[in-house]
Amino acid sequence: MTLCAFPLIIPGAPTGGKPDQLHDHARRLFPICRSITGEGIRQTLSYIGQHIANFHIHHVGSGTQVFDWQVPLEWAVRKARICRTNGETVIDFAHCNLHLVQYSAPFQGRVTRAVLEQHLHSLPEQPDLIPYRTSYYTEGWGFCVSEHQRAALTEPEYDIDIDTELRPGVLSYGEVLVPGDQPDEVLFSIHCCHPSLANDNLSSIAIAIELARALQSGPARRLSYRFVFIPGTIGAITWLAMNRDTVERIRHGLVLSCLGDEAPPTYKQSRRTNAPVDRYAAYLLARWPGAQIVPFEPYGYDERQYCSPGFNLPVGCLMRSRNGTFAQYHTSADNLDFITPAALAGSYRIIANMIGMMEADTTLTSLNPFCEPQLGRRGLYKVIGGTNTTDAEPGHAIDQMTLLWVLNLADGAHSLLDIAERSGKPFAAVMAAAQALDKAGLVRANPD
Ligand code: ZN
């Protein structure tokens, strides 16, 4: 069963994330030929900057040493075609930017069909689809074509015209910090280096834009929120190299990717496996039929950099279908029809609920720890007609057992999530009980 809708179940979770608005961002960004450097990623960052206030774009020069890596040369592509010797174009990058292997070096010349074959990539099992291939760190050239297109290349010779350039330039990335009351940060990391692929990168860019906007325009928050839009791998490495001080403030983090298809969500745990972010994800995904939690492994998206042993940050990865496991992955079928407005909105709401939990979760200290406090005198104990609830807030009944659990576990060691898990009560009910008890002067939230 596919279930796309997911309610906002945590009070204070950011609202927003309208389905059509999310899909519209993806639609507008789809045609751009992004790569890990160059004009496409800059256009994408510029689009993001038009929708988020205080968005900063950084440029890091080619050759800059970032840990064990170097920022690569910048890649520019003007055209790329395979033509018949009579000049007729048969494969054209202008029709589909997946046709050219990313980071292809320039090449002009006539080649035999046998030589051309060595530079072609196709998918025998999926004959209609064009694959997405990159060659960032080995110089060469290549074309990606469907099996049908490949089969139609029957002439003895073809003219290749690849007008690209690899030259010293910059790697560009963008970020925005939405400051809260505390300097502690929640990091959202979004790769934006894939060309016309919708689920694998545009879905998460669209969701991150709307989350940042909702946080900027919503009520003041306890935590600070940082969104980084970076090229995959080298961008995360570069950002980490440039932000050693920021890293110390990261309390929770999420890599976002593949969030627009209709499969149930997948959460990949951080290397720590039991960080609060892992537990918030597990709590929420337990309420989504078919959702799965998968353990950390040092492969996949940029969590492998954030979770490298020198950092070991509490950063997990949220997806719908997991990278590499769906038929459309890294092919021309990962298009705007594959991602749906409803699925995008459902993913948005998972993250919004996680933010609600990050904001609310705290440990409590009882101000009346010796035996139970007398709740009746404080208007917190009422048994009417067998309903064991208390009207602490008008219209918001608080379950009596939840109050007792919160009071009992207000020992400075248990978080609200610990209390929810141990009592089996909803996190939102524990939040409401904690607020009522705080108002009655029976508990206080501990500073972090
Ligand atoms: Zn990818």
CSV table of C-alpha atoms and ligand atoms in Angstrom, one decimal:
chain,number,residue,atom,x,y,z
A,1,MET,CA,0.0,0.0,0.0
A,2,THR,CA,1.2,3.4,-0.8
A,3,LEU,CA,0.5,6.0,1.8
A,4,CYS,CA,1.7,9.5,0.9
A,5,ALA,CA,-0.1,11.6,3.4
A,6,PHE,CA,1.4,11.9,6.8
A,7,PRO,CA,-0.1,14.2,9.3
A,8,LEU,CA,1.7,16.8,11.4
A,9,ILE,CA,1.5,14.9,14.7
A,10,ILE,CA,4.0,17.0,16.6
A,11,PRO,CA,2.8,20.4,17.8
A,12,GLY,CA,5.1,23.1,16.7
A,13,ALA,CA,6.3,21.2,13.6
A,14,PRO,CA,6.7,23.7,10.7
A,15,THR,CA,3.7,24.0,8.5
A,16,GLY,CA,4.0,24.7,4.7
A,17,GLY,CA,5.3,22.4,2.1
A,18,LYS,CA,2.3,22.6,-0.3
A,19,PRO,CA,2.3,19.7,-2.7
A,20,ASP,CA,2.1,21.7,-5.9
A,21,GLN,CA,4.7,24.2,-4.7
A,22,LEU,CA,7.2,21.5,-4.0
A,23,HIS,CA,6.7,19.9,-7.4
A,24,ASP,CA,6.9,23.2,-9.1
A,25,HIS,CA,10.4,23.8,-7.8
A,26,ALA,CA,11.5,20.4,-9.2
A,27,ARG,CA,9.8,21.3,-12.6
A,28,ARG,CA,11.7,24.6,-12.8
A,29,LEU,CA,15.0,23.1,-11.9
A,30,PHE,CA,14.7,20.0,-14.0
A,31,PRO,CA,16.1,21.3,-17.4
A,32,ILE,CA,19.4,22.6,-15.9
A,33,CYS,CA,22.5,20.5,-16.6
A,34,ARG,CA,24.0,20.4,-13.1
A,35,SER,CA,27.3,18.9,-12.3
A,36,ILE,CA,29.7,19.0,-9.3
A,37,THR,CA,31.0,22.3,-10.7
A,38,GLY,CA,30.1,24.8,-13.3
A,39,GLU,CA,27.2,26.9,-14.6
A,40,GLY,CA,24.4,24.4,-13.9
A,41,ILE,CA,25.0,24.2,-10.2
A,42,ARG,CA,25.4,28.0,-10.0
A,43,GLN,CA,22.1,28.5,-11.8
A,44,THR,CA,20.5,26.0,-9.3
A,45,LEU,CA,22.0,27.9,-6.3
A,46,SER,CA,20.8,31.1,-7.7
A,47,TYR,CA,17.3,29.8,-8.0
A,48,ILE,CA,17.4,28.6,-4.4
A,49,GLY,CA,18.7,32.1,-3.4
A,50,GLN,CA,15.7,33.7,-5.0
A,51,HIS,CA,13.4,31.7,-2.7
A,52,ILE,CA,15.3,31.8,0.6
A,53,ALA,CA,16.4,34.9,2.5
A,54,ASN,CA,20.1,35.2,3.6
A,55,PHE,CA,21.3,32.5,1.3
A,56,HIS,CA,25.0,32.6,0.8
A,57,ILE,CA,26.8,31.1,-2.2
A,58,HIS,CA,30.5,30.2,-1.6
A,59,HIS,CA,33.1,29.6,-4.3
A,60,VAL,CA,36.2,27.5,-3.6
A,61,GLY,CA,39.0,27.5,-6.2
A,62,SER,CA,40.1,24.5,-8.2
A,63,GLY,CA,43.1,22.8,-6.6
A,64,THR,CA,42.2,23.8,-3.1
A,65,GLN,CA,43.2,21.0,-0.7
A,66,VAL,CA,40.3,19.7,1.3
A,67,PHE,CA,41.4,16.9,3.6
A,68,ASP,CA,42.7,14.1,1.3
A,69,TRP,CA,41.0,15.6,-1.8
A,70,GLN,CA,41.5,18.6,-4.1
A,71,VAL,CA,38.7,20.7,-5.5
A,72,PRO,CA,38.6,19.6,-9.2
A,73,LEU,CA,38.7,21.6,-12.4
A,74,GLU,CA,35.5,23.3,-13.4
A,75,TRP,CA,33.6,21.7,-16.2
A,76,ALA,CA,31.7,23.6,-18.9
A,77,VAL,CA,29.6,22.0,-21.7
A,78,ARG,CA,28.4,23.9,-24.7
A,79,LYS,CA,27.4,21.0,-27.0
A,80,ALA,CA,27.9,17.3,-27.5
A,81,ARG,CA,26.7,15.4,-30.5
A,82,ILE,CA,27.1,12.2,-32.4
A,83,CYS,CA,26.5,12.8,-36.1
A,84,ARG,CA,26.4,10.8,-39.3
A,85,THR,CA,29.2,11.6,-41.7
A,86,ASN,CA,26.6,13.5,-43.8
A,87,GLY,CA,26.3,15.9,-40.9
A,88,GLU,CA,22.9,14.6,-39.6
A,89,THR,CA,22.8,14.6,-35.8
A,90,VAL,CA,21.7,11.3,-34.2
A,91,ILE,CA,22.4,11.9,-30.5
A,92,ASP,CA,22.3,15.4,-29.1
A,93,PHE,CA,23.1,16.6,-25.6
A,94,ALA,CA,20.7,19.5,-26.3
A,95,HIS,CA,17.8,17.0,-26.3
A,96,CYS,CA,18.7,15.3,-23.1
A,97,ASN,CA,21.6,16.3,-20.8
A,98,LEU,CA,22.0,12.7,-19.7
A,99,HIS,CA,23.4,11.9,-23.1
A,100,LEU,CA,26.9,13.1,-22.3
A,101,VAL,CA,29.0,11.5,-19.6
A,102,GLN,CA,29.6,14.2,-17.0
A,103,TYR,CA,33.1,15.6,-17.1
A,104,SER,CA,33.7,14.4,-20.6
A,105,ALA,CA,36.8,16.0,-22.1
A,106,PRO,CA,36.5,17.9,-25.4
A,107,PHE,CA,36.8,15.8,-28.5
A,108,GLN,CA,36.2,16.4,-32.2
A,109,GLY,CA,36.8,13.8,-34.8
A,110,ARG,CA,35.6,10.9,-37.0
A,111,VAL,CA,35.6,7.5,-35.3
A,112,THR,CA,34.7,4.0,-36.4
A,113,ARG,CA,31.7,2.4,-35.0
A,114,ALA,CA,33.9,0.0,-33.1
A,115,VAL,CA,35.7,2.9,-31.4
A,116,LEU,CA,32.4,4.7,-30.7
A,117,GLU,CA,31.0,1.5,-29.0
A,118,GLN,CA,33.8,1.7,-26.4
A,119,HIS,CA,32.5,5.2,-25.4
A,120,LEU,CA,28.8,4.3,-25.2
A,121,HIS,CA,26.8,3.4,-22.1
A,122,SER,CA,23.3,1.9,-22.2
A,123,LEU,CA,21.1,-0.4,-20.1
A,124,PRO,CA,20.4,-3.8,-21.8
A,125,GLU,CA,17.9,-4.6,-19.1
A,126,GLN,CA,16.0,-1.3,-19.6
A,127,PRO,CA,16.2,-0.7,-23.3
A,128,ASP,CA,14.1,2.5,-23.3
A,129,LEU,CA,16.1,4.3,-20.7
A,130,ILE,CA,19.2,6.5,-20.9
A,131,PRO,CA,21.6,6.0,-18.0
A,132,TYR,CA,23.3,8.8,-16.0
A,133,ARG,CA,27.1,8.4,-15.8
A,134,THR,CA,29.9,10.5,-14.6
A,135,SER,CA,33.7,10.4,-15.0
A,136,TYR,CA,34.8,13.1,-12.5
A,137,TYR,CA,38.2,11.8,-11.7
A,138,THR,CA,39.3,10.0,-14.9
A,139,GLU,CA,39.6,12.0,-18.1
A,140,GLY,CA,37.8,10.7,-21.1
A,141,TRP,CA,34.6,11.1,-23.0
A,142,GLY,CA,31.4,9.1,-23.4
A,143,PHE,CA,27.8,9.1,-24.4
A,144,CYS,CA,24.8,7.6,-22.6
A,145,VAL,CA,22.1,6.3,-24.9
A,146,SER,CA,19.1,3.9,-24.8
A,147,GLU,CA,19.6,0.4,-26.1
A,148,HIS,CA,17.3,1.3,-29.1
A,149,GLN,CA,19.5,4.4,-29.9
A,150,ARG,CA,22.6,2.2,-29.7
A,151,ALA,CA,21.1,-0.4,-32.0
A,152,ALA,CA,20.4,2.2,-34.5
A,153,LEU,CA,24.0,3.3,-34.8
A,154,THR,CA,24.8,0.9,-37.7
A,155,GLU,CA,27.0,3.0,-39.9
A,156,PRO,CA,30.7,2.3,-40.2
A,157,GLU,CA,31.8,5.8,-39.0
A,158,TYR,CA,30.5,8.7,-37.0
A,159,ASP,CA,31.6,12.3,-36.3
A,160,ILE,CA,31.9,13.2,-32.7
A,161,ASP,CA,31.6,16.8,-31.6
A,162,ILE,CA,32.1,17.4,-27.9
A,163,ASP,CA,32.6,21.0,-27.0
A,164,THR,CA,33.4,21.0,-23.4
A,165,GLU,CA,36.1,22.6,-21.3
A,166,LEU,CA,37.9,21.5,-18.1
A,167,ARG,CA,39.7,24.5,-16.6
A,168,PRO,CA,40.6,26.0,-13.3
A,169,GLY,CA,37.6,27.6,-11.8
A,170,VAL,CA,35.5,27.1,-8.6
A,171,LEU,CA,33.4,24.7,-6.8
A,172,SER,CA,30.2,26.4,-5.7
A,173,TYR,CA,27.9,25.6,-2.8
A,174,GLY,CA,25.2,27.5,-1.0
A,175,GLU,CA,24.0,27.6,2.6
A,176,VAL,CA,21.6,29.3,4.9
A,177,LEU,CA,21.5,29.5,8.6
A,178,VAL,CA,18.1,30.1,10.3
A,179,PRO,CA,19.2,31.2,13.8
A,180,GLY,CA,17.3,30.0,16.9
A,181,ASP,CA,17.7,30.9,20.6
A,182,GLN,CA,20.6,28.4,20.9
A,183,PRO,CA,23.7,28.2,18.8
A,184,ASP,CA,23.2,24.4,18.6
A,185,GLU,CA,22.5,23.4,15.0
A,186,VAL,CA,20.4,21.0,13.0
A,187,LEU,CA,22.1,20.3,9.7
A,188,PHE,CA,20.3,19.5,6.5
A,189,SER,CA,22.6,18.5,3.7
A,190,ILE,CA,21.3,18.3,0.1
A,191,HIS,CA,23.3,17.4,-2.9
A,192,CYS,CA,22.6,19.3,-6.1
A,193,CYS,CA,25.0,18.0,-8.6
A,194,HIS,CA,22.8,15.8,-10.7
A,195,PRO,CA,21.4,17.0,-14.1
A,196,SER,CA,17.9,16.3,-15.2
A,197,LEU,CA,17.0,13.7,-12.5
A,198,ALA,CA,14.0,14.4,-10.4
A,199,ASN,CA,14.0,12.1,-7.4
A,200,ASP,CA,17.7,11.9,-6.9
A,201,ASN,CA,18.3,15.4,-6.1
A,202,LEU,CA,15.5,17.7,-7.2
A,203,SER,CA,13.0,16.3,-4.7
A,204,SER,CA,15.2,17.1,-1.7
A,205,ILE,CA,16.2,20.5,-3.1
A,206,ALA,CA,12.5,21.4,-3.4
A,207,ILE,CA,11.7,20.2,0.1
A,208,ALA,CA,14.7,21.9,1.7
A,209,ILE,CA,13.7,25.2,0.0
A,210,GLU,CA,10.3,25.0,1.5
A,211,LEU,CA,11.5,23.9,5.0
A,212,ALA,CA,14.0,26.8,5.1
A,213,ARG,CA,11.2,29.2,4.1
A,214,ALA,CA,8.9,27.8,6.7
A,215,LEU,CA,11.5,28.1,9.4
A,216,GLN,CA,12.4,31.6,8.4
A,217,SER,CA,8.8,32.8,8.4
A,218,GLY,CA,7.6,30.8,11.4
A,219,PRO,CA,7.8,31.3,15.1
A,220,ALA,CA,11.1,31.7,16.9
A,221,ARG,CA,12.9,28.3,17.4
A,222,ARG,CA,15.0,26.9,20.1
A,223,LEU,CA,17.6,25.4,17.8
A,224,SER,CA,19.4,26.9,14.8
A,225,TYR,CA,18.9,25.3,11.4
A,226,ARG,CA,21.5,25.1,8.7
A,227,PHE,CA,20.8,24.0,5.1
A,228,VAL,CA,23.8,23.2,2.9
A,229,PHE,CA,23.2,22.7,-0.9
A,230,ILE,CA,26.4,21.1,-2.2
A,231,PRO,CA,27.8,18.9,-4.9
A,232,GLY,CA,27.9,15.3,-3.7
A,233,THR,CA,31.0,13.9,-2.0
A,234,ILE,CA,33.5,16.6,-3.0
A,235,GLY,CA,31.0,19.3,-1.8
A,236,ALA,CA,30.5,17.7,1.6
A,237,ILE,CA,34.2,17.2,2.0
A,238,THR,CA,34.8,20.8,1.1
A,239,TRP,CA,32.1,22.1,3.4
A,240,LEU,CA,33.5,20.0,6.3
A,241,ALA,CA,37.0,21.2,5.6
A,242,MET,CA,35.8,24.9,5.7
A,243,ASN,CA,33.6,24.5,8.7
A,244,ARG,CA,35.5,22.8,11.4
A,245,ASP,CA,34.1,25.2,14.0
A,246,THR,CA,30.5,24.8,12.9
A,247,VAL,CA,30.7,21.1,13.1
A,248,GLU,CA,31.0,21.2,16.9
A,249,ARG,CA,27.6,22.8,17.1
A,250,ILE,CA,25.7,20.1,15.1
A,251,ARG,CA,23.3,18.4,17.4
A,252,HIS,CA,21.2,16.6,14.7
A,253,GLY,CA,21.7,16.2,11.0
A,254,LEU,CA,19.9,14.7,8.0
A,255,VAL,CA,21.0,14.1,4.5
A,256,LEU,CA,18.0,14.4,2.2
A,257,SER,CA,17.6,12.6,-1.0
A,258,CYS,CA,15.1,10.7,-3.2
A,259,LEU,CA,12.1,12.1,-1.3
A,260,GLY,CA,9.6,12.4,-4.1
A,261,ASP,CA,8.6,8.9,-5.2
A,262,GLU,CA,5.6,7.1,-3.7
A,263,ALA,CA,7.4,4.3,-1.9
A,264,PRO,CA,7.2,4.4,2.0
A,265,PRO,CA,10.1,6.2,3.6
A,266,THR,CA,13.5,4.7,4.3
A,267,TYR,CA,15.7,6.1,7.1
A,268,LYS,CA,19.4,5.2,7.1
A,269,GLN,CA,20.8,5.5,10.6
A,270,SER,CA,23.8,7.6,11.5
A,271,ARG,CA,27.0,5.8,12.4
A,272,ARG,CA,26.1,6.2,16.0
A,273,THR,CA,22.9,4.2,15.4
A,274,ASN,CA,21.2,5.5,18.5
A,275,ALA,CA,21.6,9.3,18.2
A,276,PRO,CA,18.5,11.3,19.0
A,277,VAL,CA,18.0,11.9,15.3
A,278,ASP,CA,17.9,8.1,14.7
A,279,ARG,CA,15.3,7.7,17.4
A,280,TYR,CA,13.1,10.6,16.2
A,281,ALA,CA,13.1,9.0,12.7
A,282,ALA,CA,12.4,5.6,14.1
A,283,TYR,CA,9.5,7.0,16.2
A,284,LEU,CA,7.9,8.6,13.2
A,285,LEU,CA,8.5,5.9,10.7
A,286,ALA,CA,7.0,3.3,13.0
A,287,ARG,CA,3.7,5.1,12.2
A,288,TRP,CA,4.1,4.7,8.4
A,289,PRO,CA,3.2,1.3,7.0
A,290,GLY,CA,6.0,-0.2,5.1
A,291,ALA,CA,8.6,2.3,6.2
A,292,GLN,CA,12.0,0.9,6.9
A,293,ILE,CA,15.1,1.7,9.0
A,294,VAL,CA,18.4,0.5,7.6
A,295,PRO,CA,21.7,0.5,9.4
A,296,PHE,CA,24.6,2.8,8.6
A,297,GLU,CA,27.1,1.7,6.0
A,298,PRO,CA,29.9,3.8,4.7
A,299,TYR,CA,28.4,4.1,1.2
A,300,GLY,CA,25.5,6.0,-0.3
A,301,TYR,CA,25.2,9.8,0.1
A,302,ASP,CA,27.1,12.4,2.0
A,303,GLU,CA,26.4,10.8,5.4
A,304,ARG,CA,29.6,8.8,4.7
A,305,GLN,CA,31.5,12.1,5.1
A,306,TYR,CA,29.6,13.4,8.1
A,307,CYS,CA,29.9,10.0,9.7
A,308,SER,CA,33.6,9.5,8.9
A,309,PRO,CA,35.4,8.6,12.2
A,310,GLY,CA,37.0,12.0,12.6
A,311,PHE,CA,33.6,13.7,12.7
A,312,ASN,CA,31.2,10.9,13.7
A,313,LEU,CA,28.3,13.4,13.5
A,314,PRO,CA,24.7,12.4,14.4
A,315,VAL,CA,23.7,12.6,10.7
A,316,GLY,CA,21.3,10.1,9.2
A,317,CYS,CA,19.8,10.0,5.7
A,318,LEU,CA,16.1,10.2,4.8
A,319,MET,CA,14.8,8.8,1.6
A,320,ARG,CA,11.7,7.2,0.1
A,321,SER,CA,13.0,4.6,-2.2
A,322,ARG,CA,16.6,3.9,-1.3
A,323,ASN,CA,19.3,5.0,-3.8
A,324,GLY,CA,20.3,2.2,-6.1
A,325,THR,CA,17.3,0.1,-5.4
A,326,PHE,CA,14.6,1.4,-7.7
A,327,ALA,CA,14.4,0.9,-11.5
A,328,GLN,CA,14.4,4.6,-12.3
A,329,TYR,CA,17.6,5.3,-10.3
A,330,HIS,CA,20.2,7.2,-12.3
A,331,THR,CA,18.2,6.9,-15.5
A,332,SER,CA,16.1,9.1,-17.7
A,333,ALA,CA,13.0,7.5,-16.0
A,334,ASP,CA,13.8,9.5,-12.9
A,335,ASN,CA,11.8,12.3,-14.3
A,336,LEU,CA,9.0,14.7,-13.2
A,337,ASP,CA,6.3,12.0,-13.6
A,338,PHE,CA,8.2,9.7,-11.1
A,339,ILE,CA,7.9,12.3,-8.3
A,340,THR,CA,4.5,13.3,-7.2
A,341,PRO,CA,3.2,16.4,-5.3
A,342,ALA,CA,1.6,14.2,-2.6
A,343,ALA,CA,4.8,12.2,-2.0
A,344,LEU,CA,6.9,15.3,-1.8
A,345,ALA,CA,4.5,16.8,0.8
A,346,GLY,CA,4.5,13.5,2.7
A,347,SER,CA,8.3,13.6,3.0
A,348,TYR,CA,8.2,17.2,4.0
A,349,ARG,CA,5.9,16.4,6.8
A,350,ILE,CA,8.1,13.6,8.2
A,351,ILE,CA,11.0,16.1,8.4
A,352,ALA,CA,8.7,18.8,9.8
A,353,ASN,CA,7.6,16.4,12.6
A,354,MET,CA,11.3,15.5,13.2
A,355,ILE,CA,11.9,19.3,13.7
A,356,GLY,CA,9.0,19.4,16.1
A,357,MET,CA,10.6,16.6,18.1
A,358,MET,CA,14.0,18.2,18.0
A,359,GLU,CA,12.6,21.5,19.3
A,360,ALA,CA,10.5,19.9,22.1
A,361,ASP,CA,12.7,17.1,23.4
A,362,THR,CA,14.3,17.8,26.7
A,363,THR,CA,14.8,16.2,30.1
A,364,LEU,CA,12.7,17.3,33.0
A,365,THR,CA,13.4,17.7,36.7
A,366,SER,CA,10.6,17.1,39.2
A,367,LEU,CA,10.3,19.9,41.7
A,368,ASN,CA,8.3,17.6,43.9
A,369,PRO,CA,10.1,14.3,43.7
A,370,PHE,CA,9.2,12.8,47.1
A,371,CYS,CA,6.1,10.8,46.5
A,372,GLU,CA,3.4,11.9,44.1
A,373,PRO,CA,2.4,15.5,44.2
A,374,GLN,CA,-1.3,16.1,44.9
A,375,LEU,CA,-2.7,16.7,41.5
A,376,GLY,CA,-6.3,17.4,42.4
A,377,ARG,CA,-5.5,20.6,44.2
A,378,ARG,CA,-3.7,21.8,41.1
A,379,GLY,CA,-6.7,21.0,38.8
A,380,LEU,CA,-4.7,18.2,37.2
A,381,TYR,CA,-6.6,15.2,38.6
A,382,LYS,CA,-10.2,14.6,37.6
A,383,VAL,CA,-12.1,11.4,37.0
A,384,ILE,CA,-15.4,12.2,35.5
A,385,GLY,CA,-17.8,9.4,34.4
A,386,GLY,CA,-14.9,7.0,34.1
A,387,THR,CA,-12.9,9.2,31.7
A,388,ASN,CA,-9.5,9.4,33.1
A,389,THR,CA,-8.5,12.7,31.6
A,390,THR,CA,-7.6,16.2,32.8
A,391,ASP,CA,-8.6,19.3,31.0
A,392,ALA,CA,-5.3,21.0,31.5
A,393,GLU,CA,-5.9,23.0,28.3
A,394,PRO,CA,-9.4,23.8,27.1
A,395,GLY,CA,-10.3,21.2,24.6
A,396,HIS,CA,-7.0,19.3,25.1
A,397,ALA,CA,-7.5,16.4,27.4
A,398,ILE,CA,-4.4,14.9,28.9
A,399,ASP,CA,-4.4,11.3,29.8
A,400,GLN,CA,-3.9,10.8,33.5
A,401,MET,CA,-1.4,8.0,33.0
A,402,THR,CA,0.7,10.3,30.8
A,403,LEU,CA,0.9,12.9,33.7
A,404,LEU,CA,2.0,10.2,36.1
A,405,TRP,CA,4.6,8.9,33.8
A,406,VAL,CA,6.0,12.3,33.1
A,407,LEU,CA,6.1,13.1,36.9
A,408,ASN,CA,7.8,9.7,37.6
A,409,LEU,CA,10.4,10.1,34.9
A,410,ALA,CA,11.2,13.7,35.6
A,411,ASP,CA,14.5,12.8,37.0
A,412,GLY,CA,16.8,14.8,34.8
A,413,ALA,CA,17.9,11.7,32.9
A,414,HIS,CA,14.8,10.8,30.8
A,415,SER,CA,14.0,12.8,27.7
A,416,LEU,CA,10.5,13.3,26.5
A,417,LEU,CA,11.1,10.6,23.9
A,418,ASP,CA,12.4,8.3,26.6
A,419,ILE,CA,9.1,8.9,28.5
A,420,ALA,CA,7.0,8.4,25.4
A,421,GLU,CA,8.7,5.1,24.6
A,422,ARG,CA,8.7,3.8,28.1
A,423,SER,CA,5.0,4.7,28.7
A,424,GLY,CA,3.8,3.9,25.3
A,425,LYS,CA,2.1,7.3,25.1
A,426,PRO,CA,2.3,9.5,22.0
A,427,PHE,CA,5.1,12.0,22.1
A,428,ALA,CA,2.6,14.8,21.6
A,429,ALA,CA,0.7,13.7,24.7
A,430,VAL,CA,4.0,13.6,26.7
A,431,MET,CA,4.7,17.1,25.5
A,432,ALA,CA,1.3,18.3,26.5
A,433,ALA,CA,1.6,16.7,30.0
A,434,ALA,CA,5.1,18.2,30.5
A,435,GLN,CA,3.7,21.6,29.6
A,436,ALA,CA,0.8,21.3,32.0
A,437,LEU,CA,3.1,20.1,34.8
A,438,ASP,CA,5.5,22.9,34.1
A,439,LYS,CA,2.7,25.4,34.3
A,440,ALA,CA,1.6,23.9,37.6
A,441,GLY,CA,5.2,24.4,38.9
A,442,LEU,CA,5.8,20.6,39.3
A,443,VAL,CA,8.6,20.1,36.8
A,444,ARG,CA,11.1,22.3,35.0
A,445,ALA,CA,12.8,21.6,31.7
A,446,ASN,CA,16.5,21.3,32.0
A,447,PRO,CA,18.8,23.5,30.0
A,448,ASP,CA,20.6,21.5,27.3
B,1,ZN,ZN,22.7,10.0,-7.5
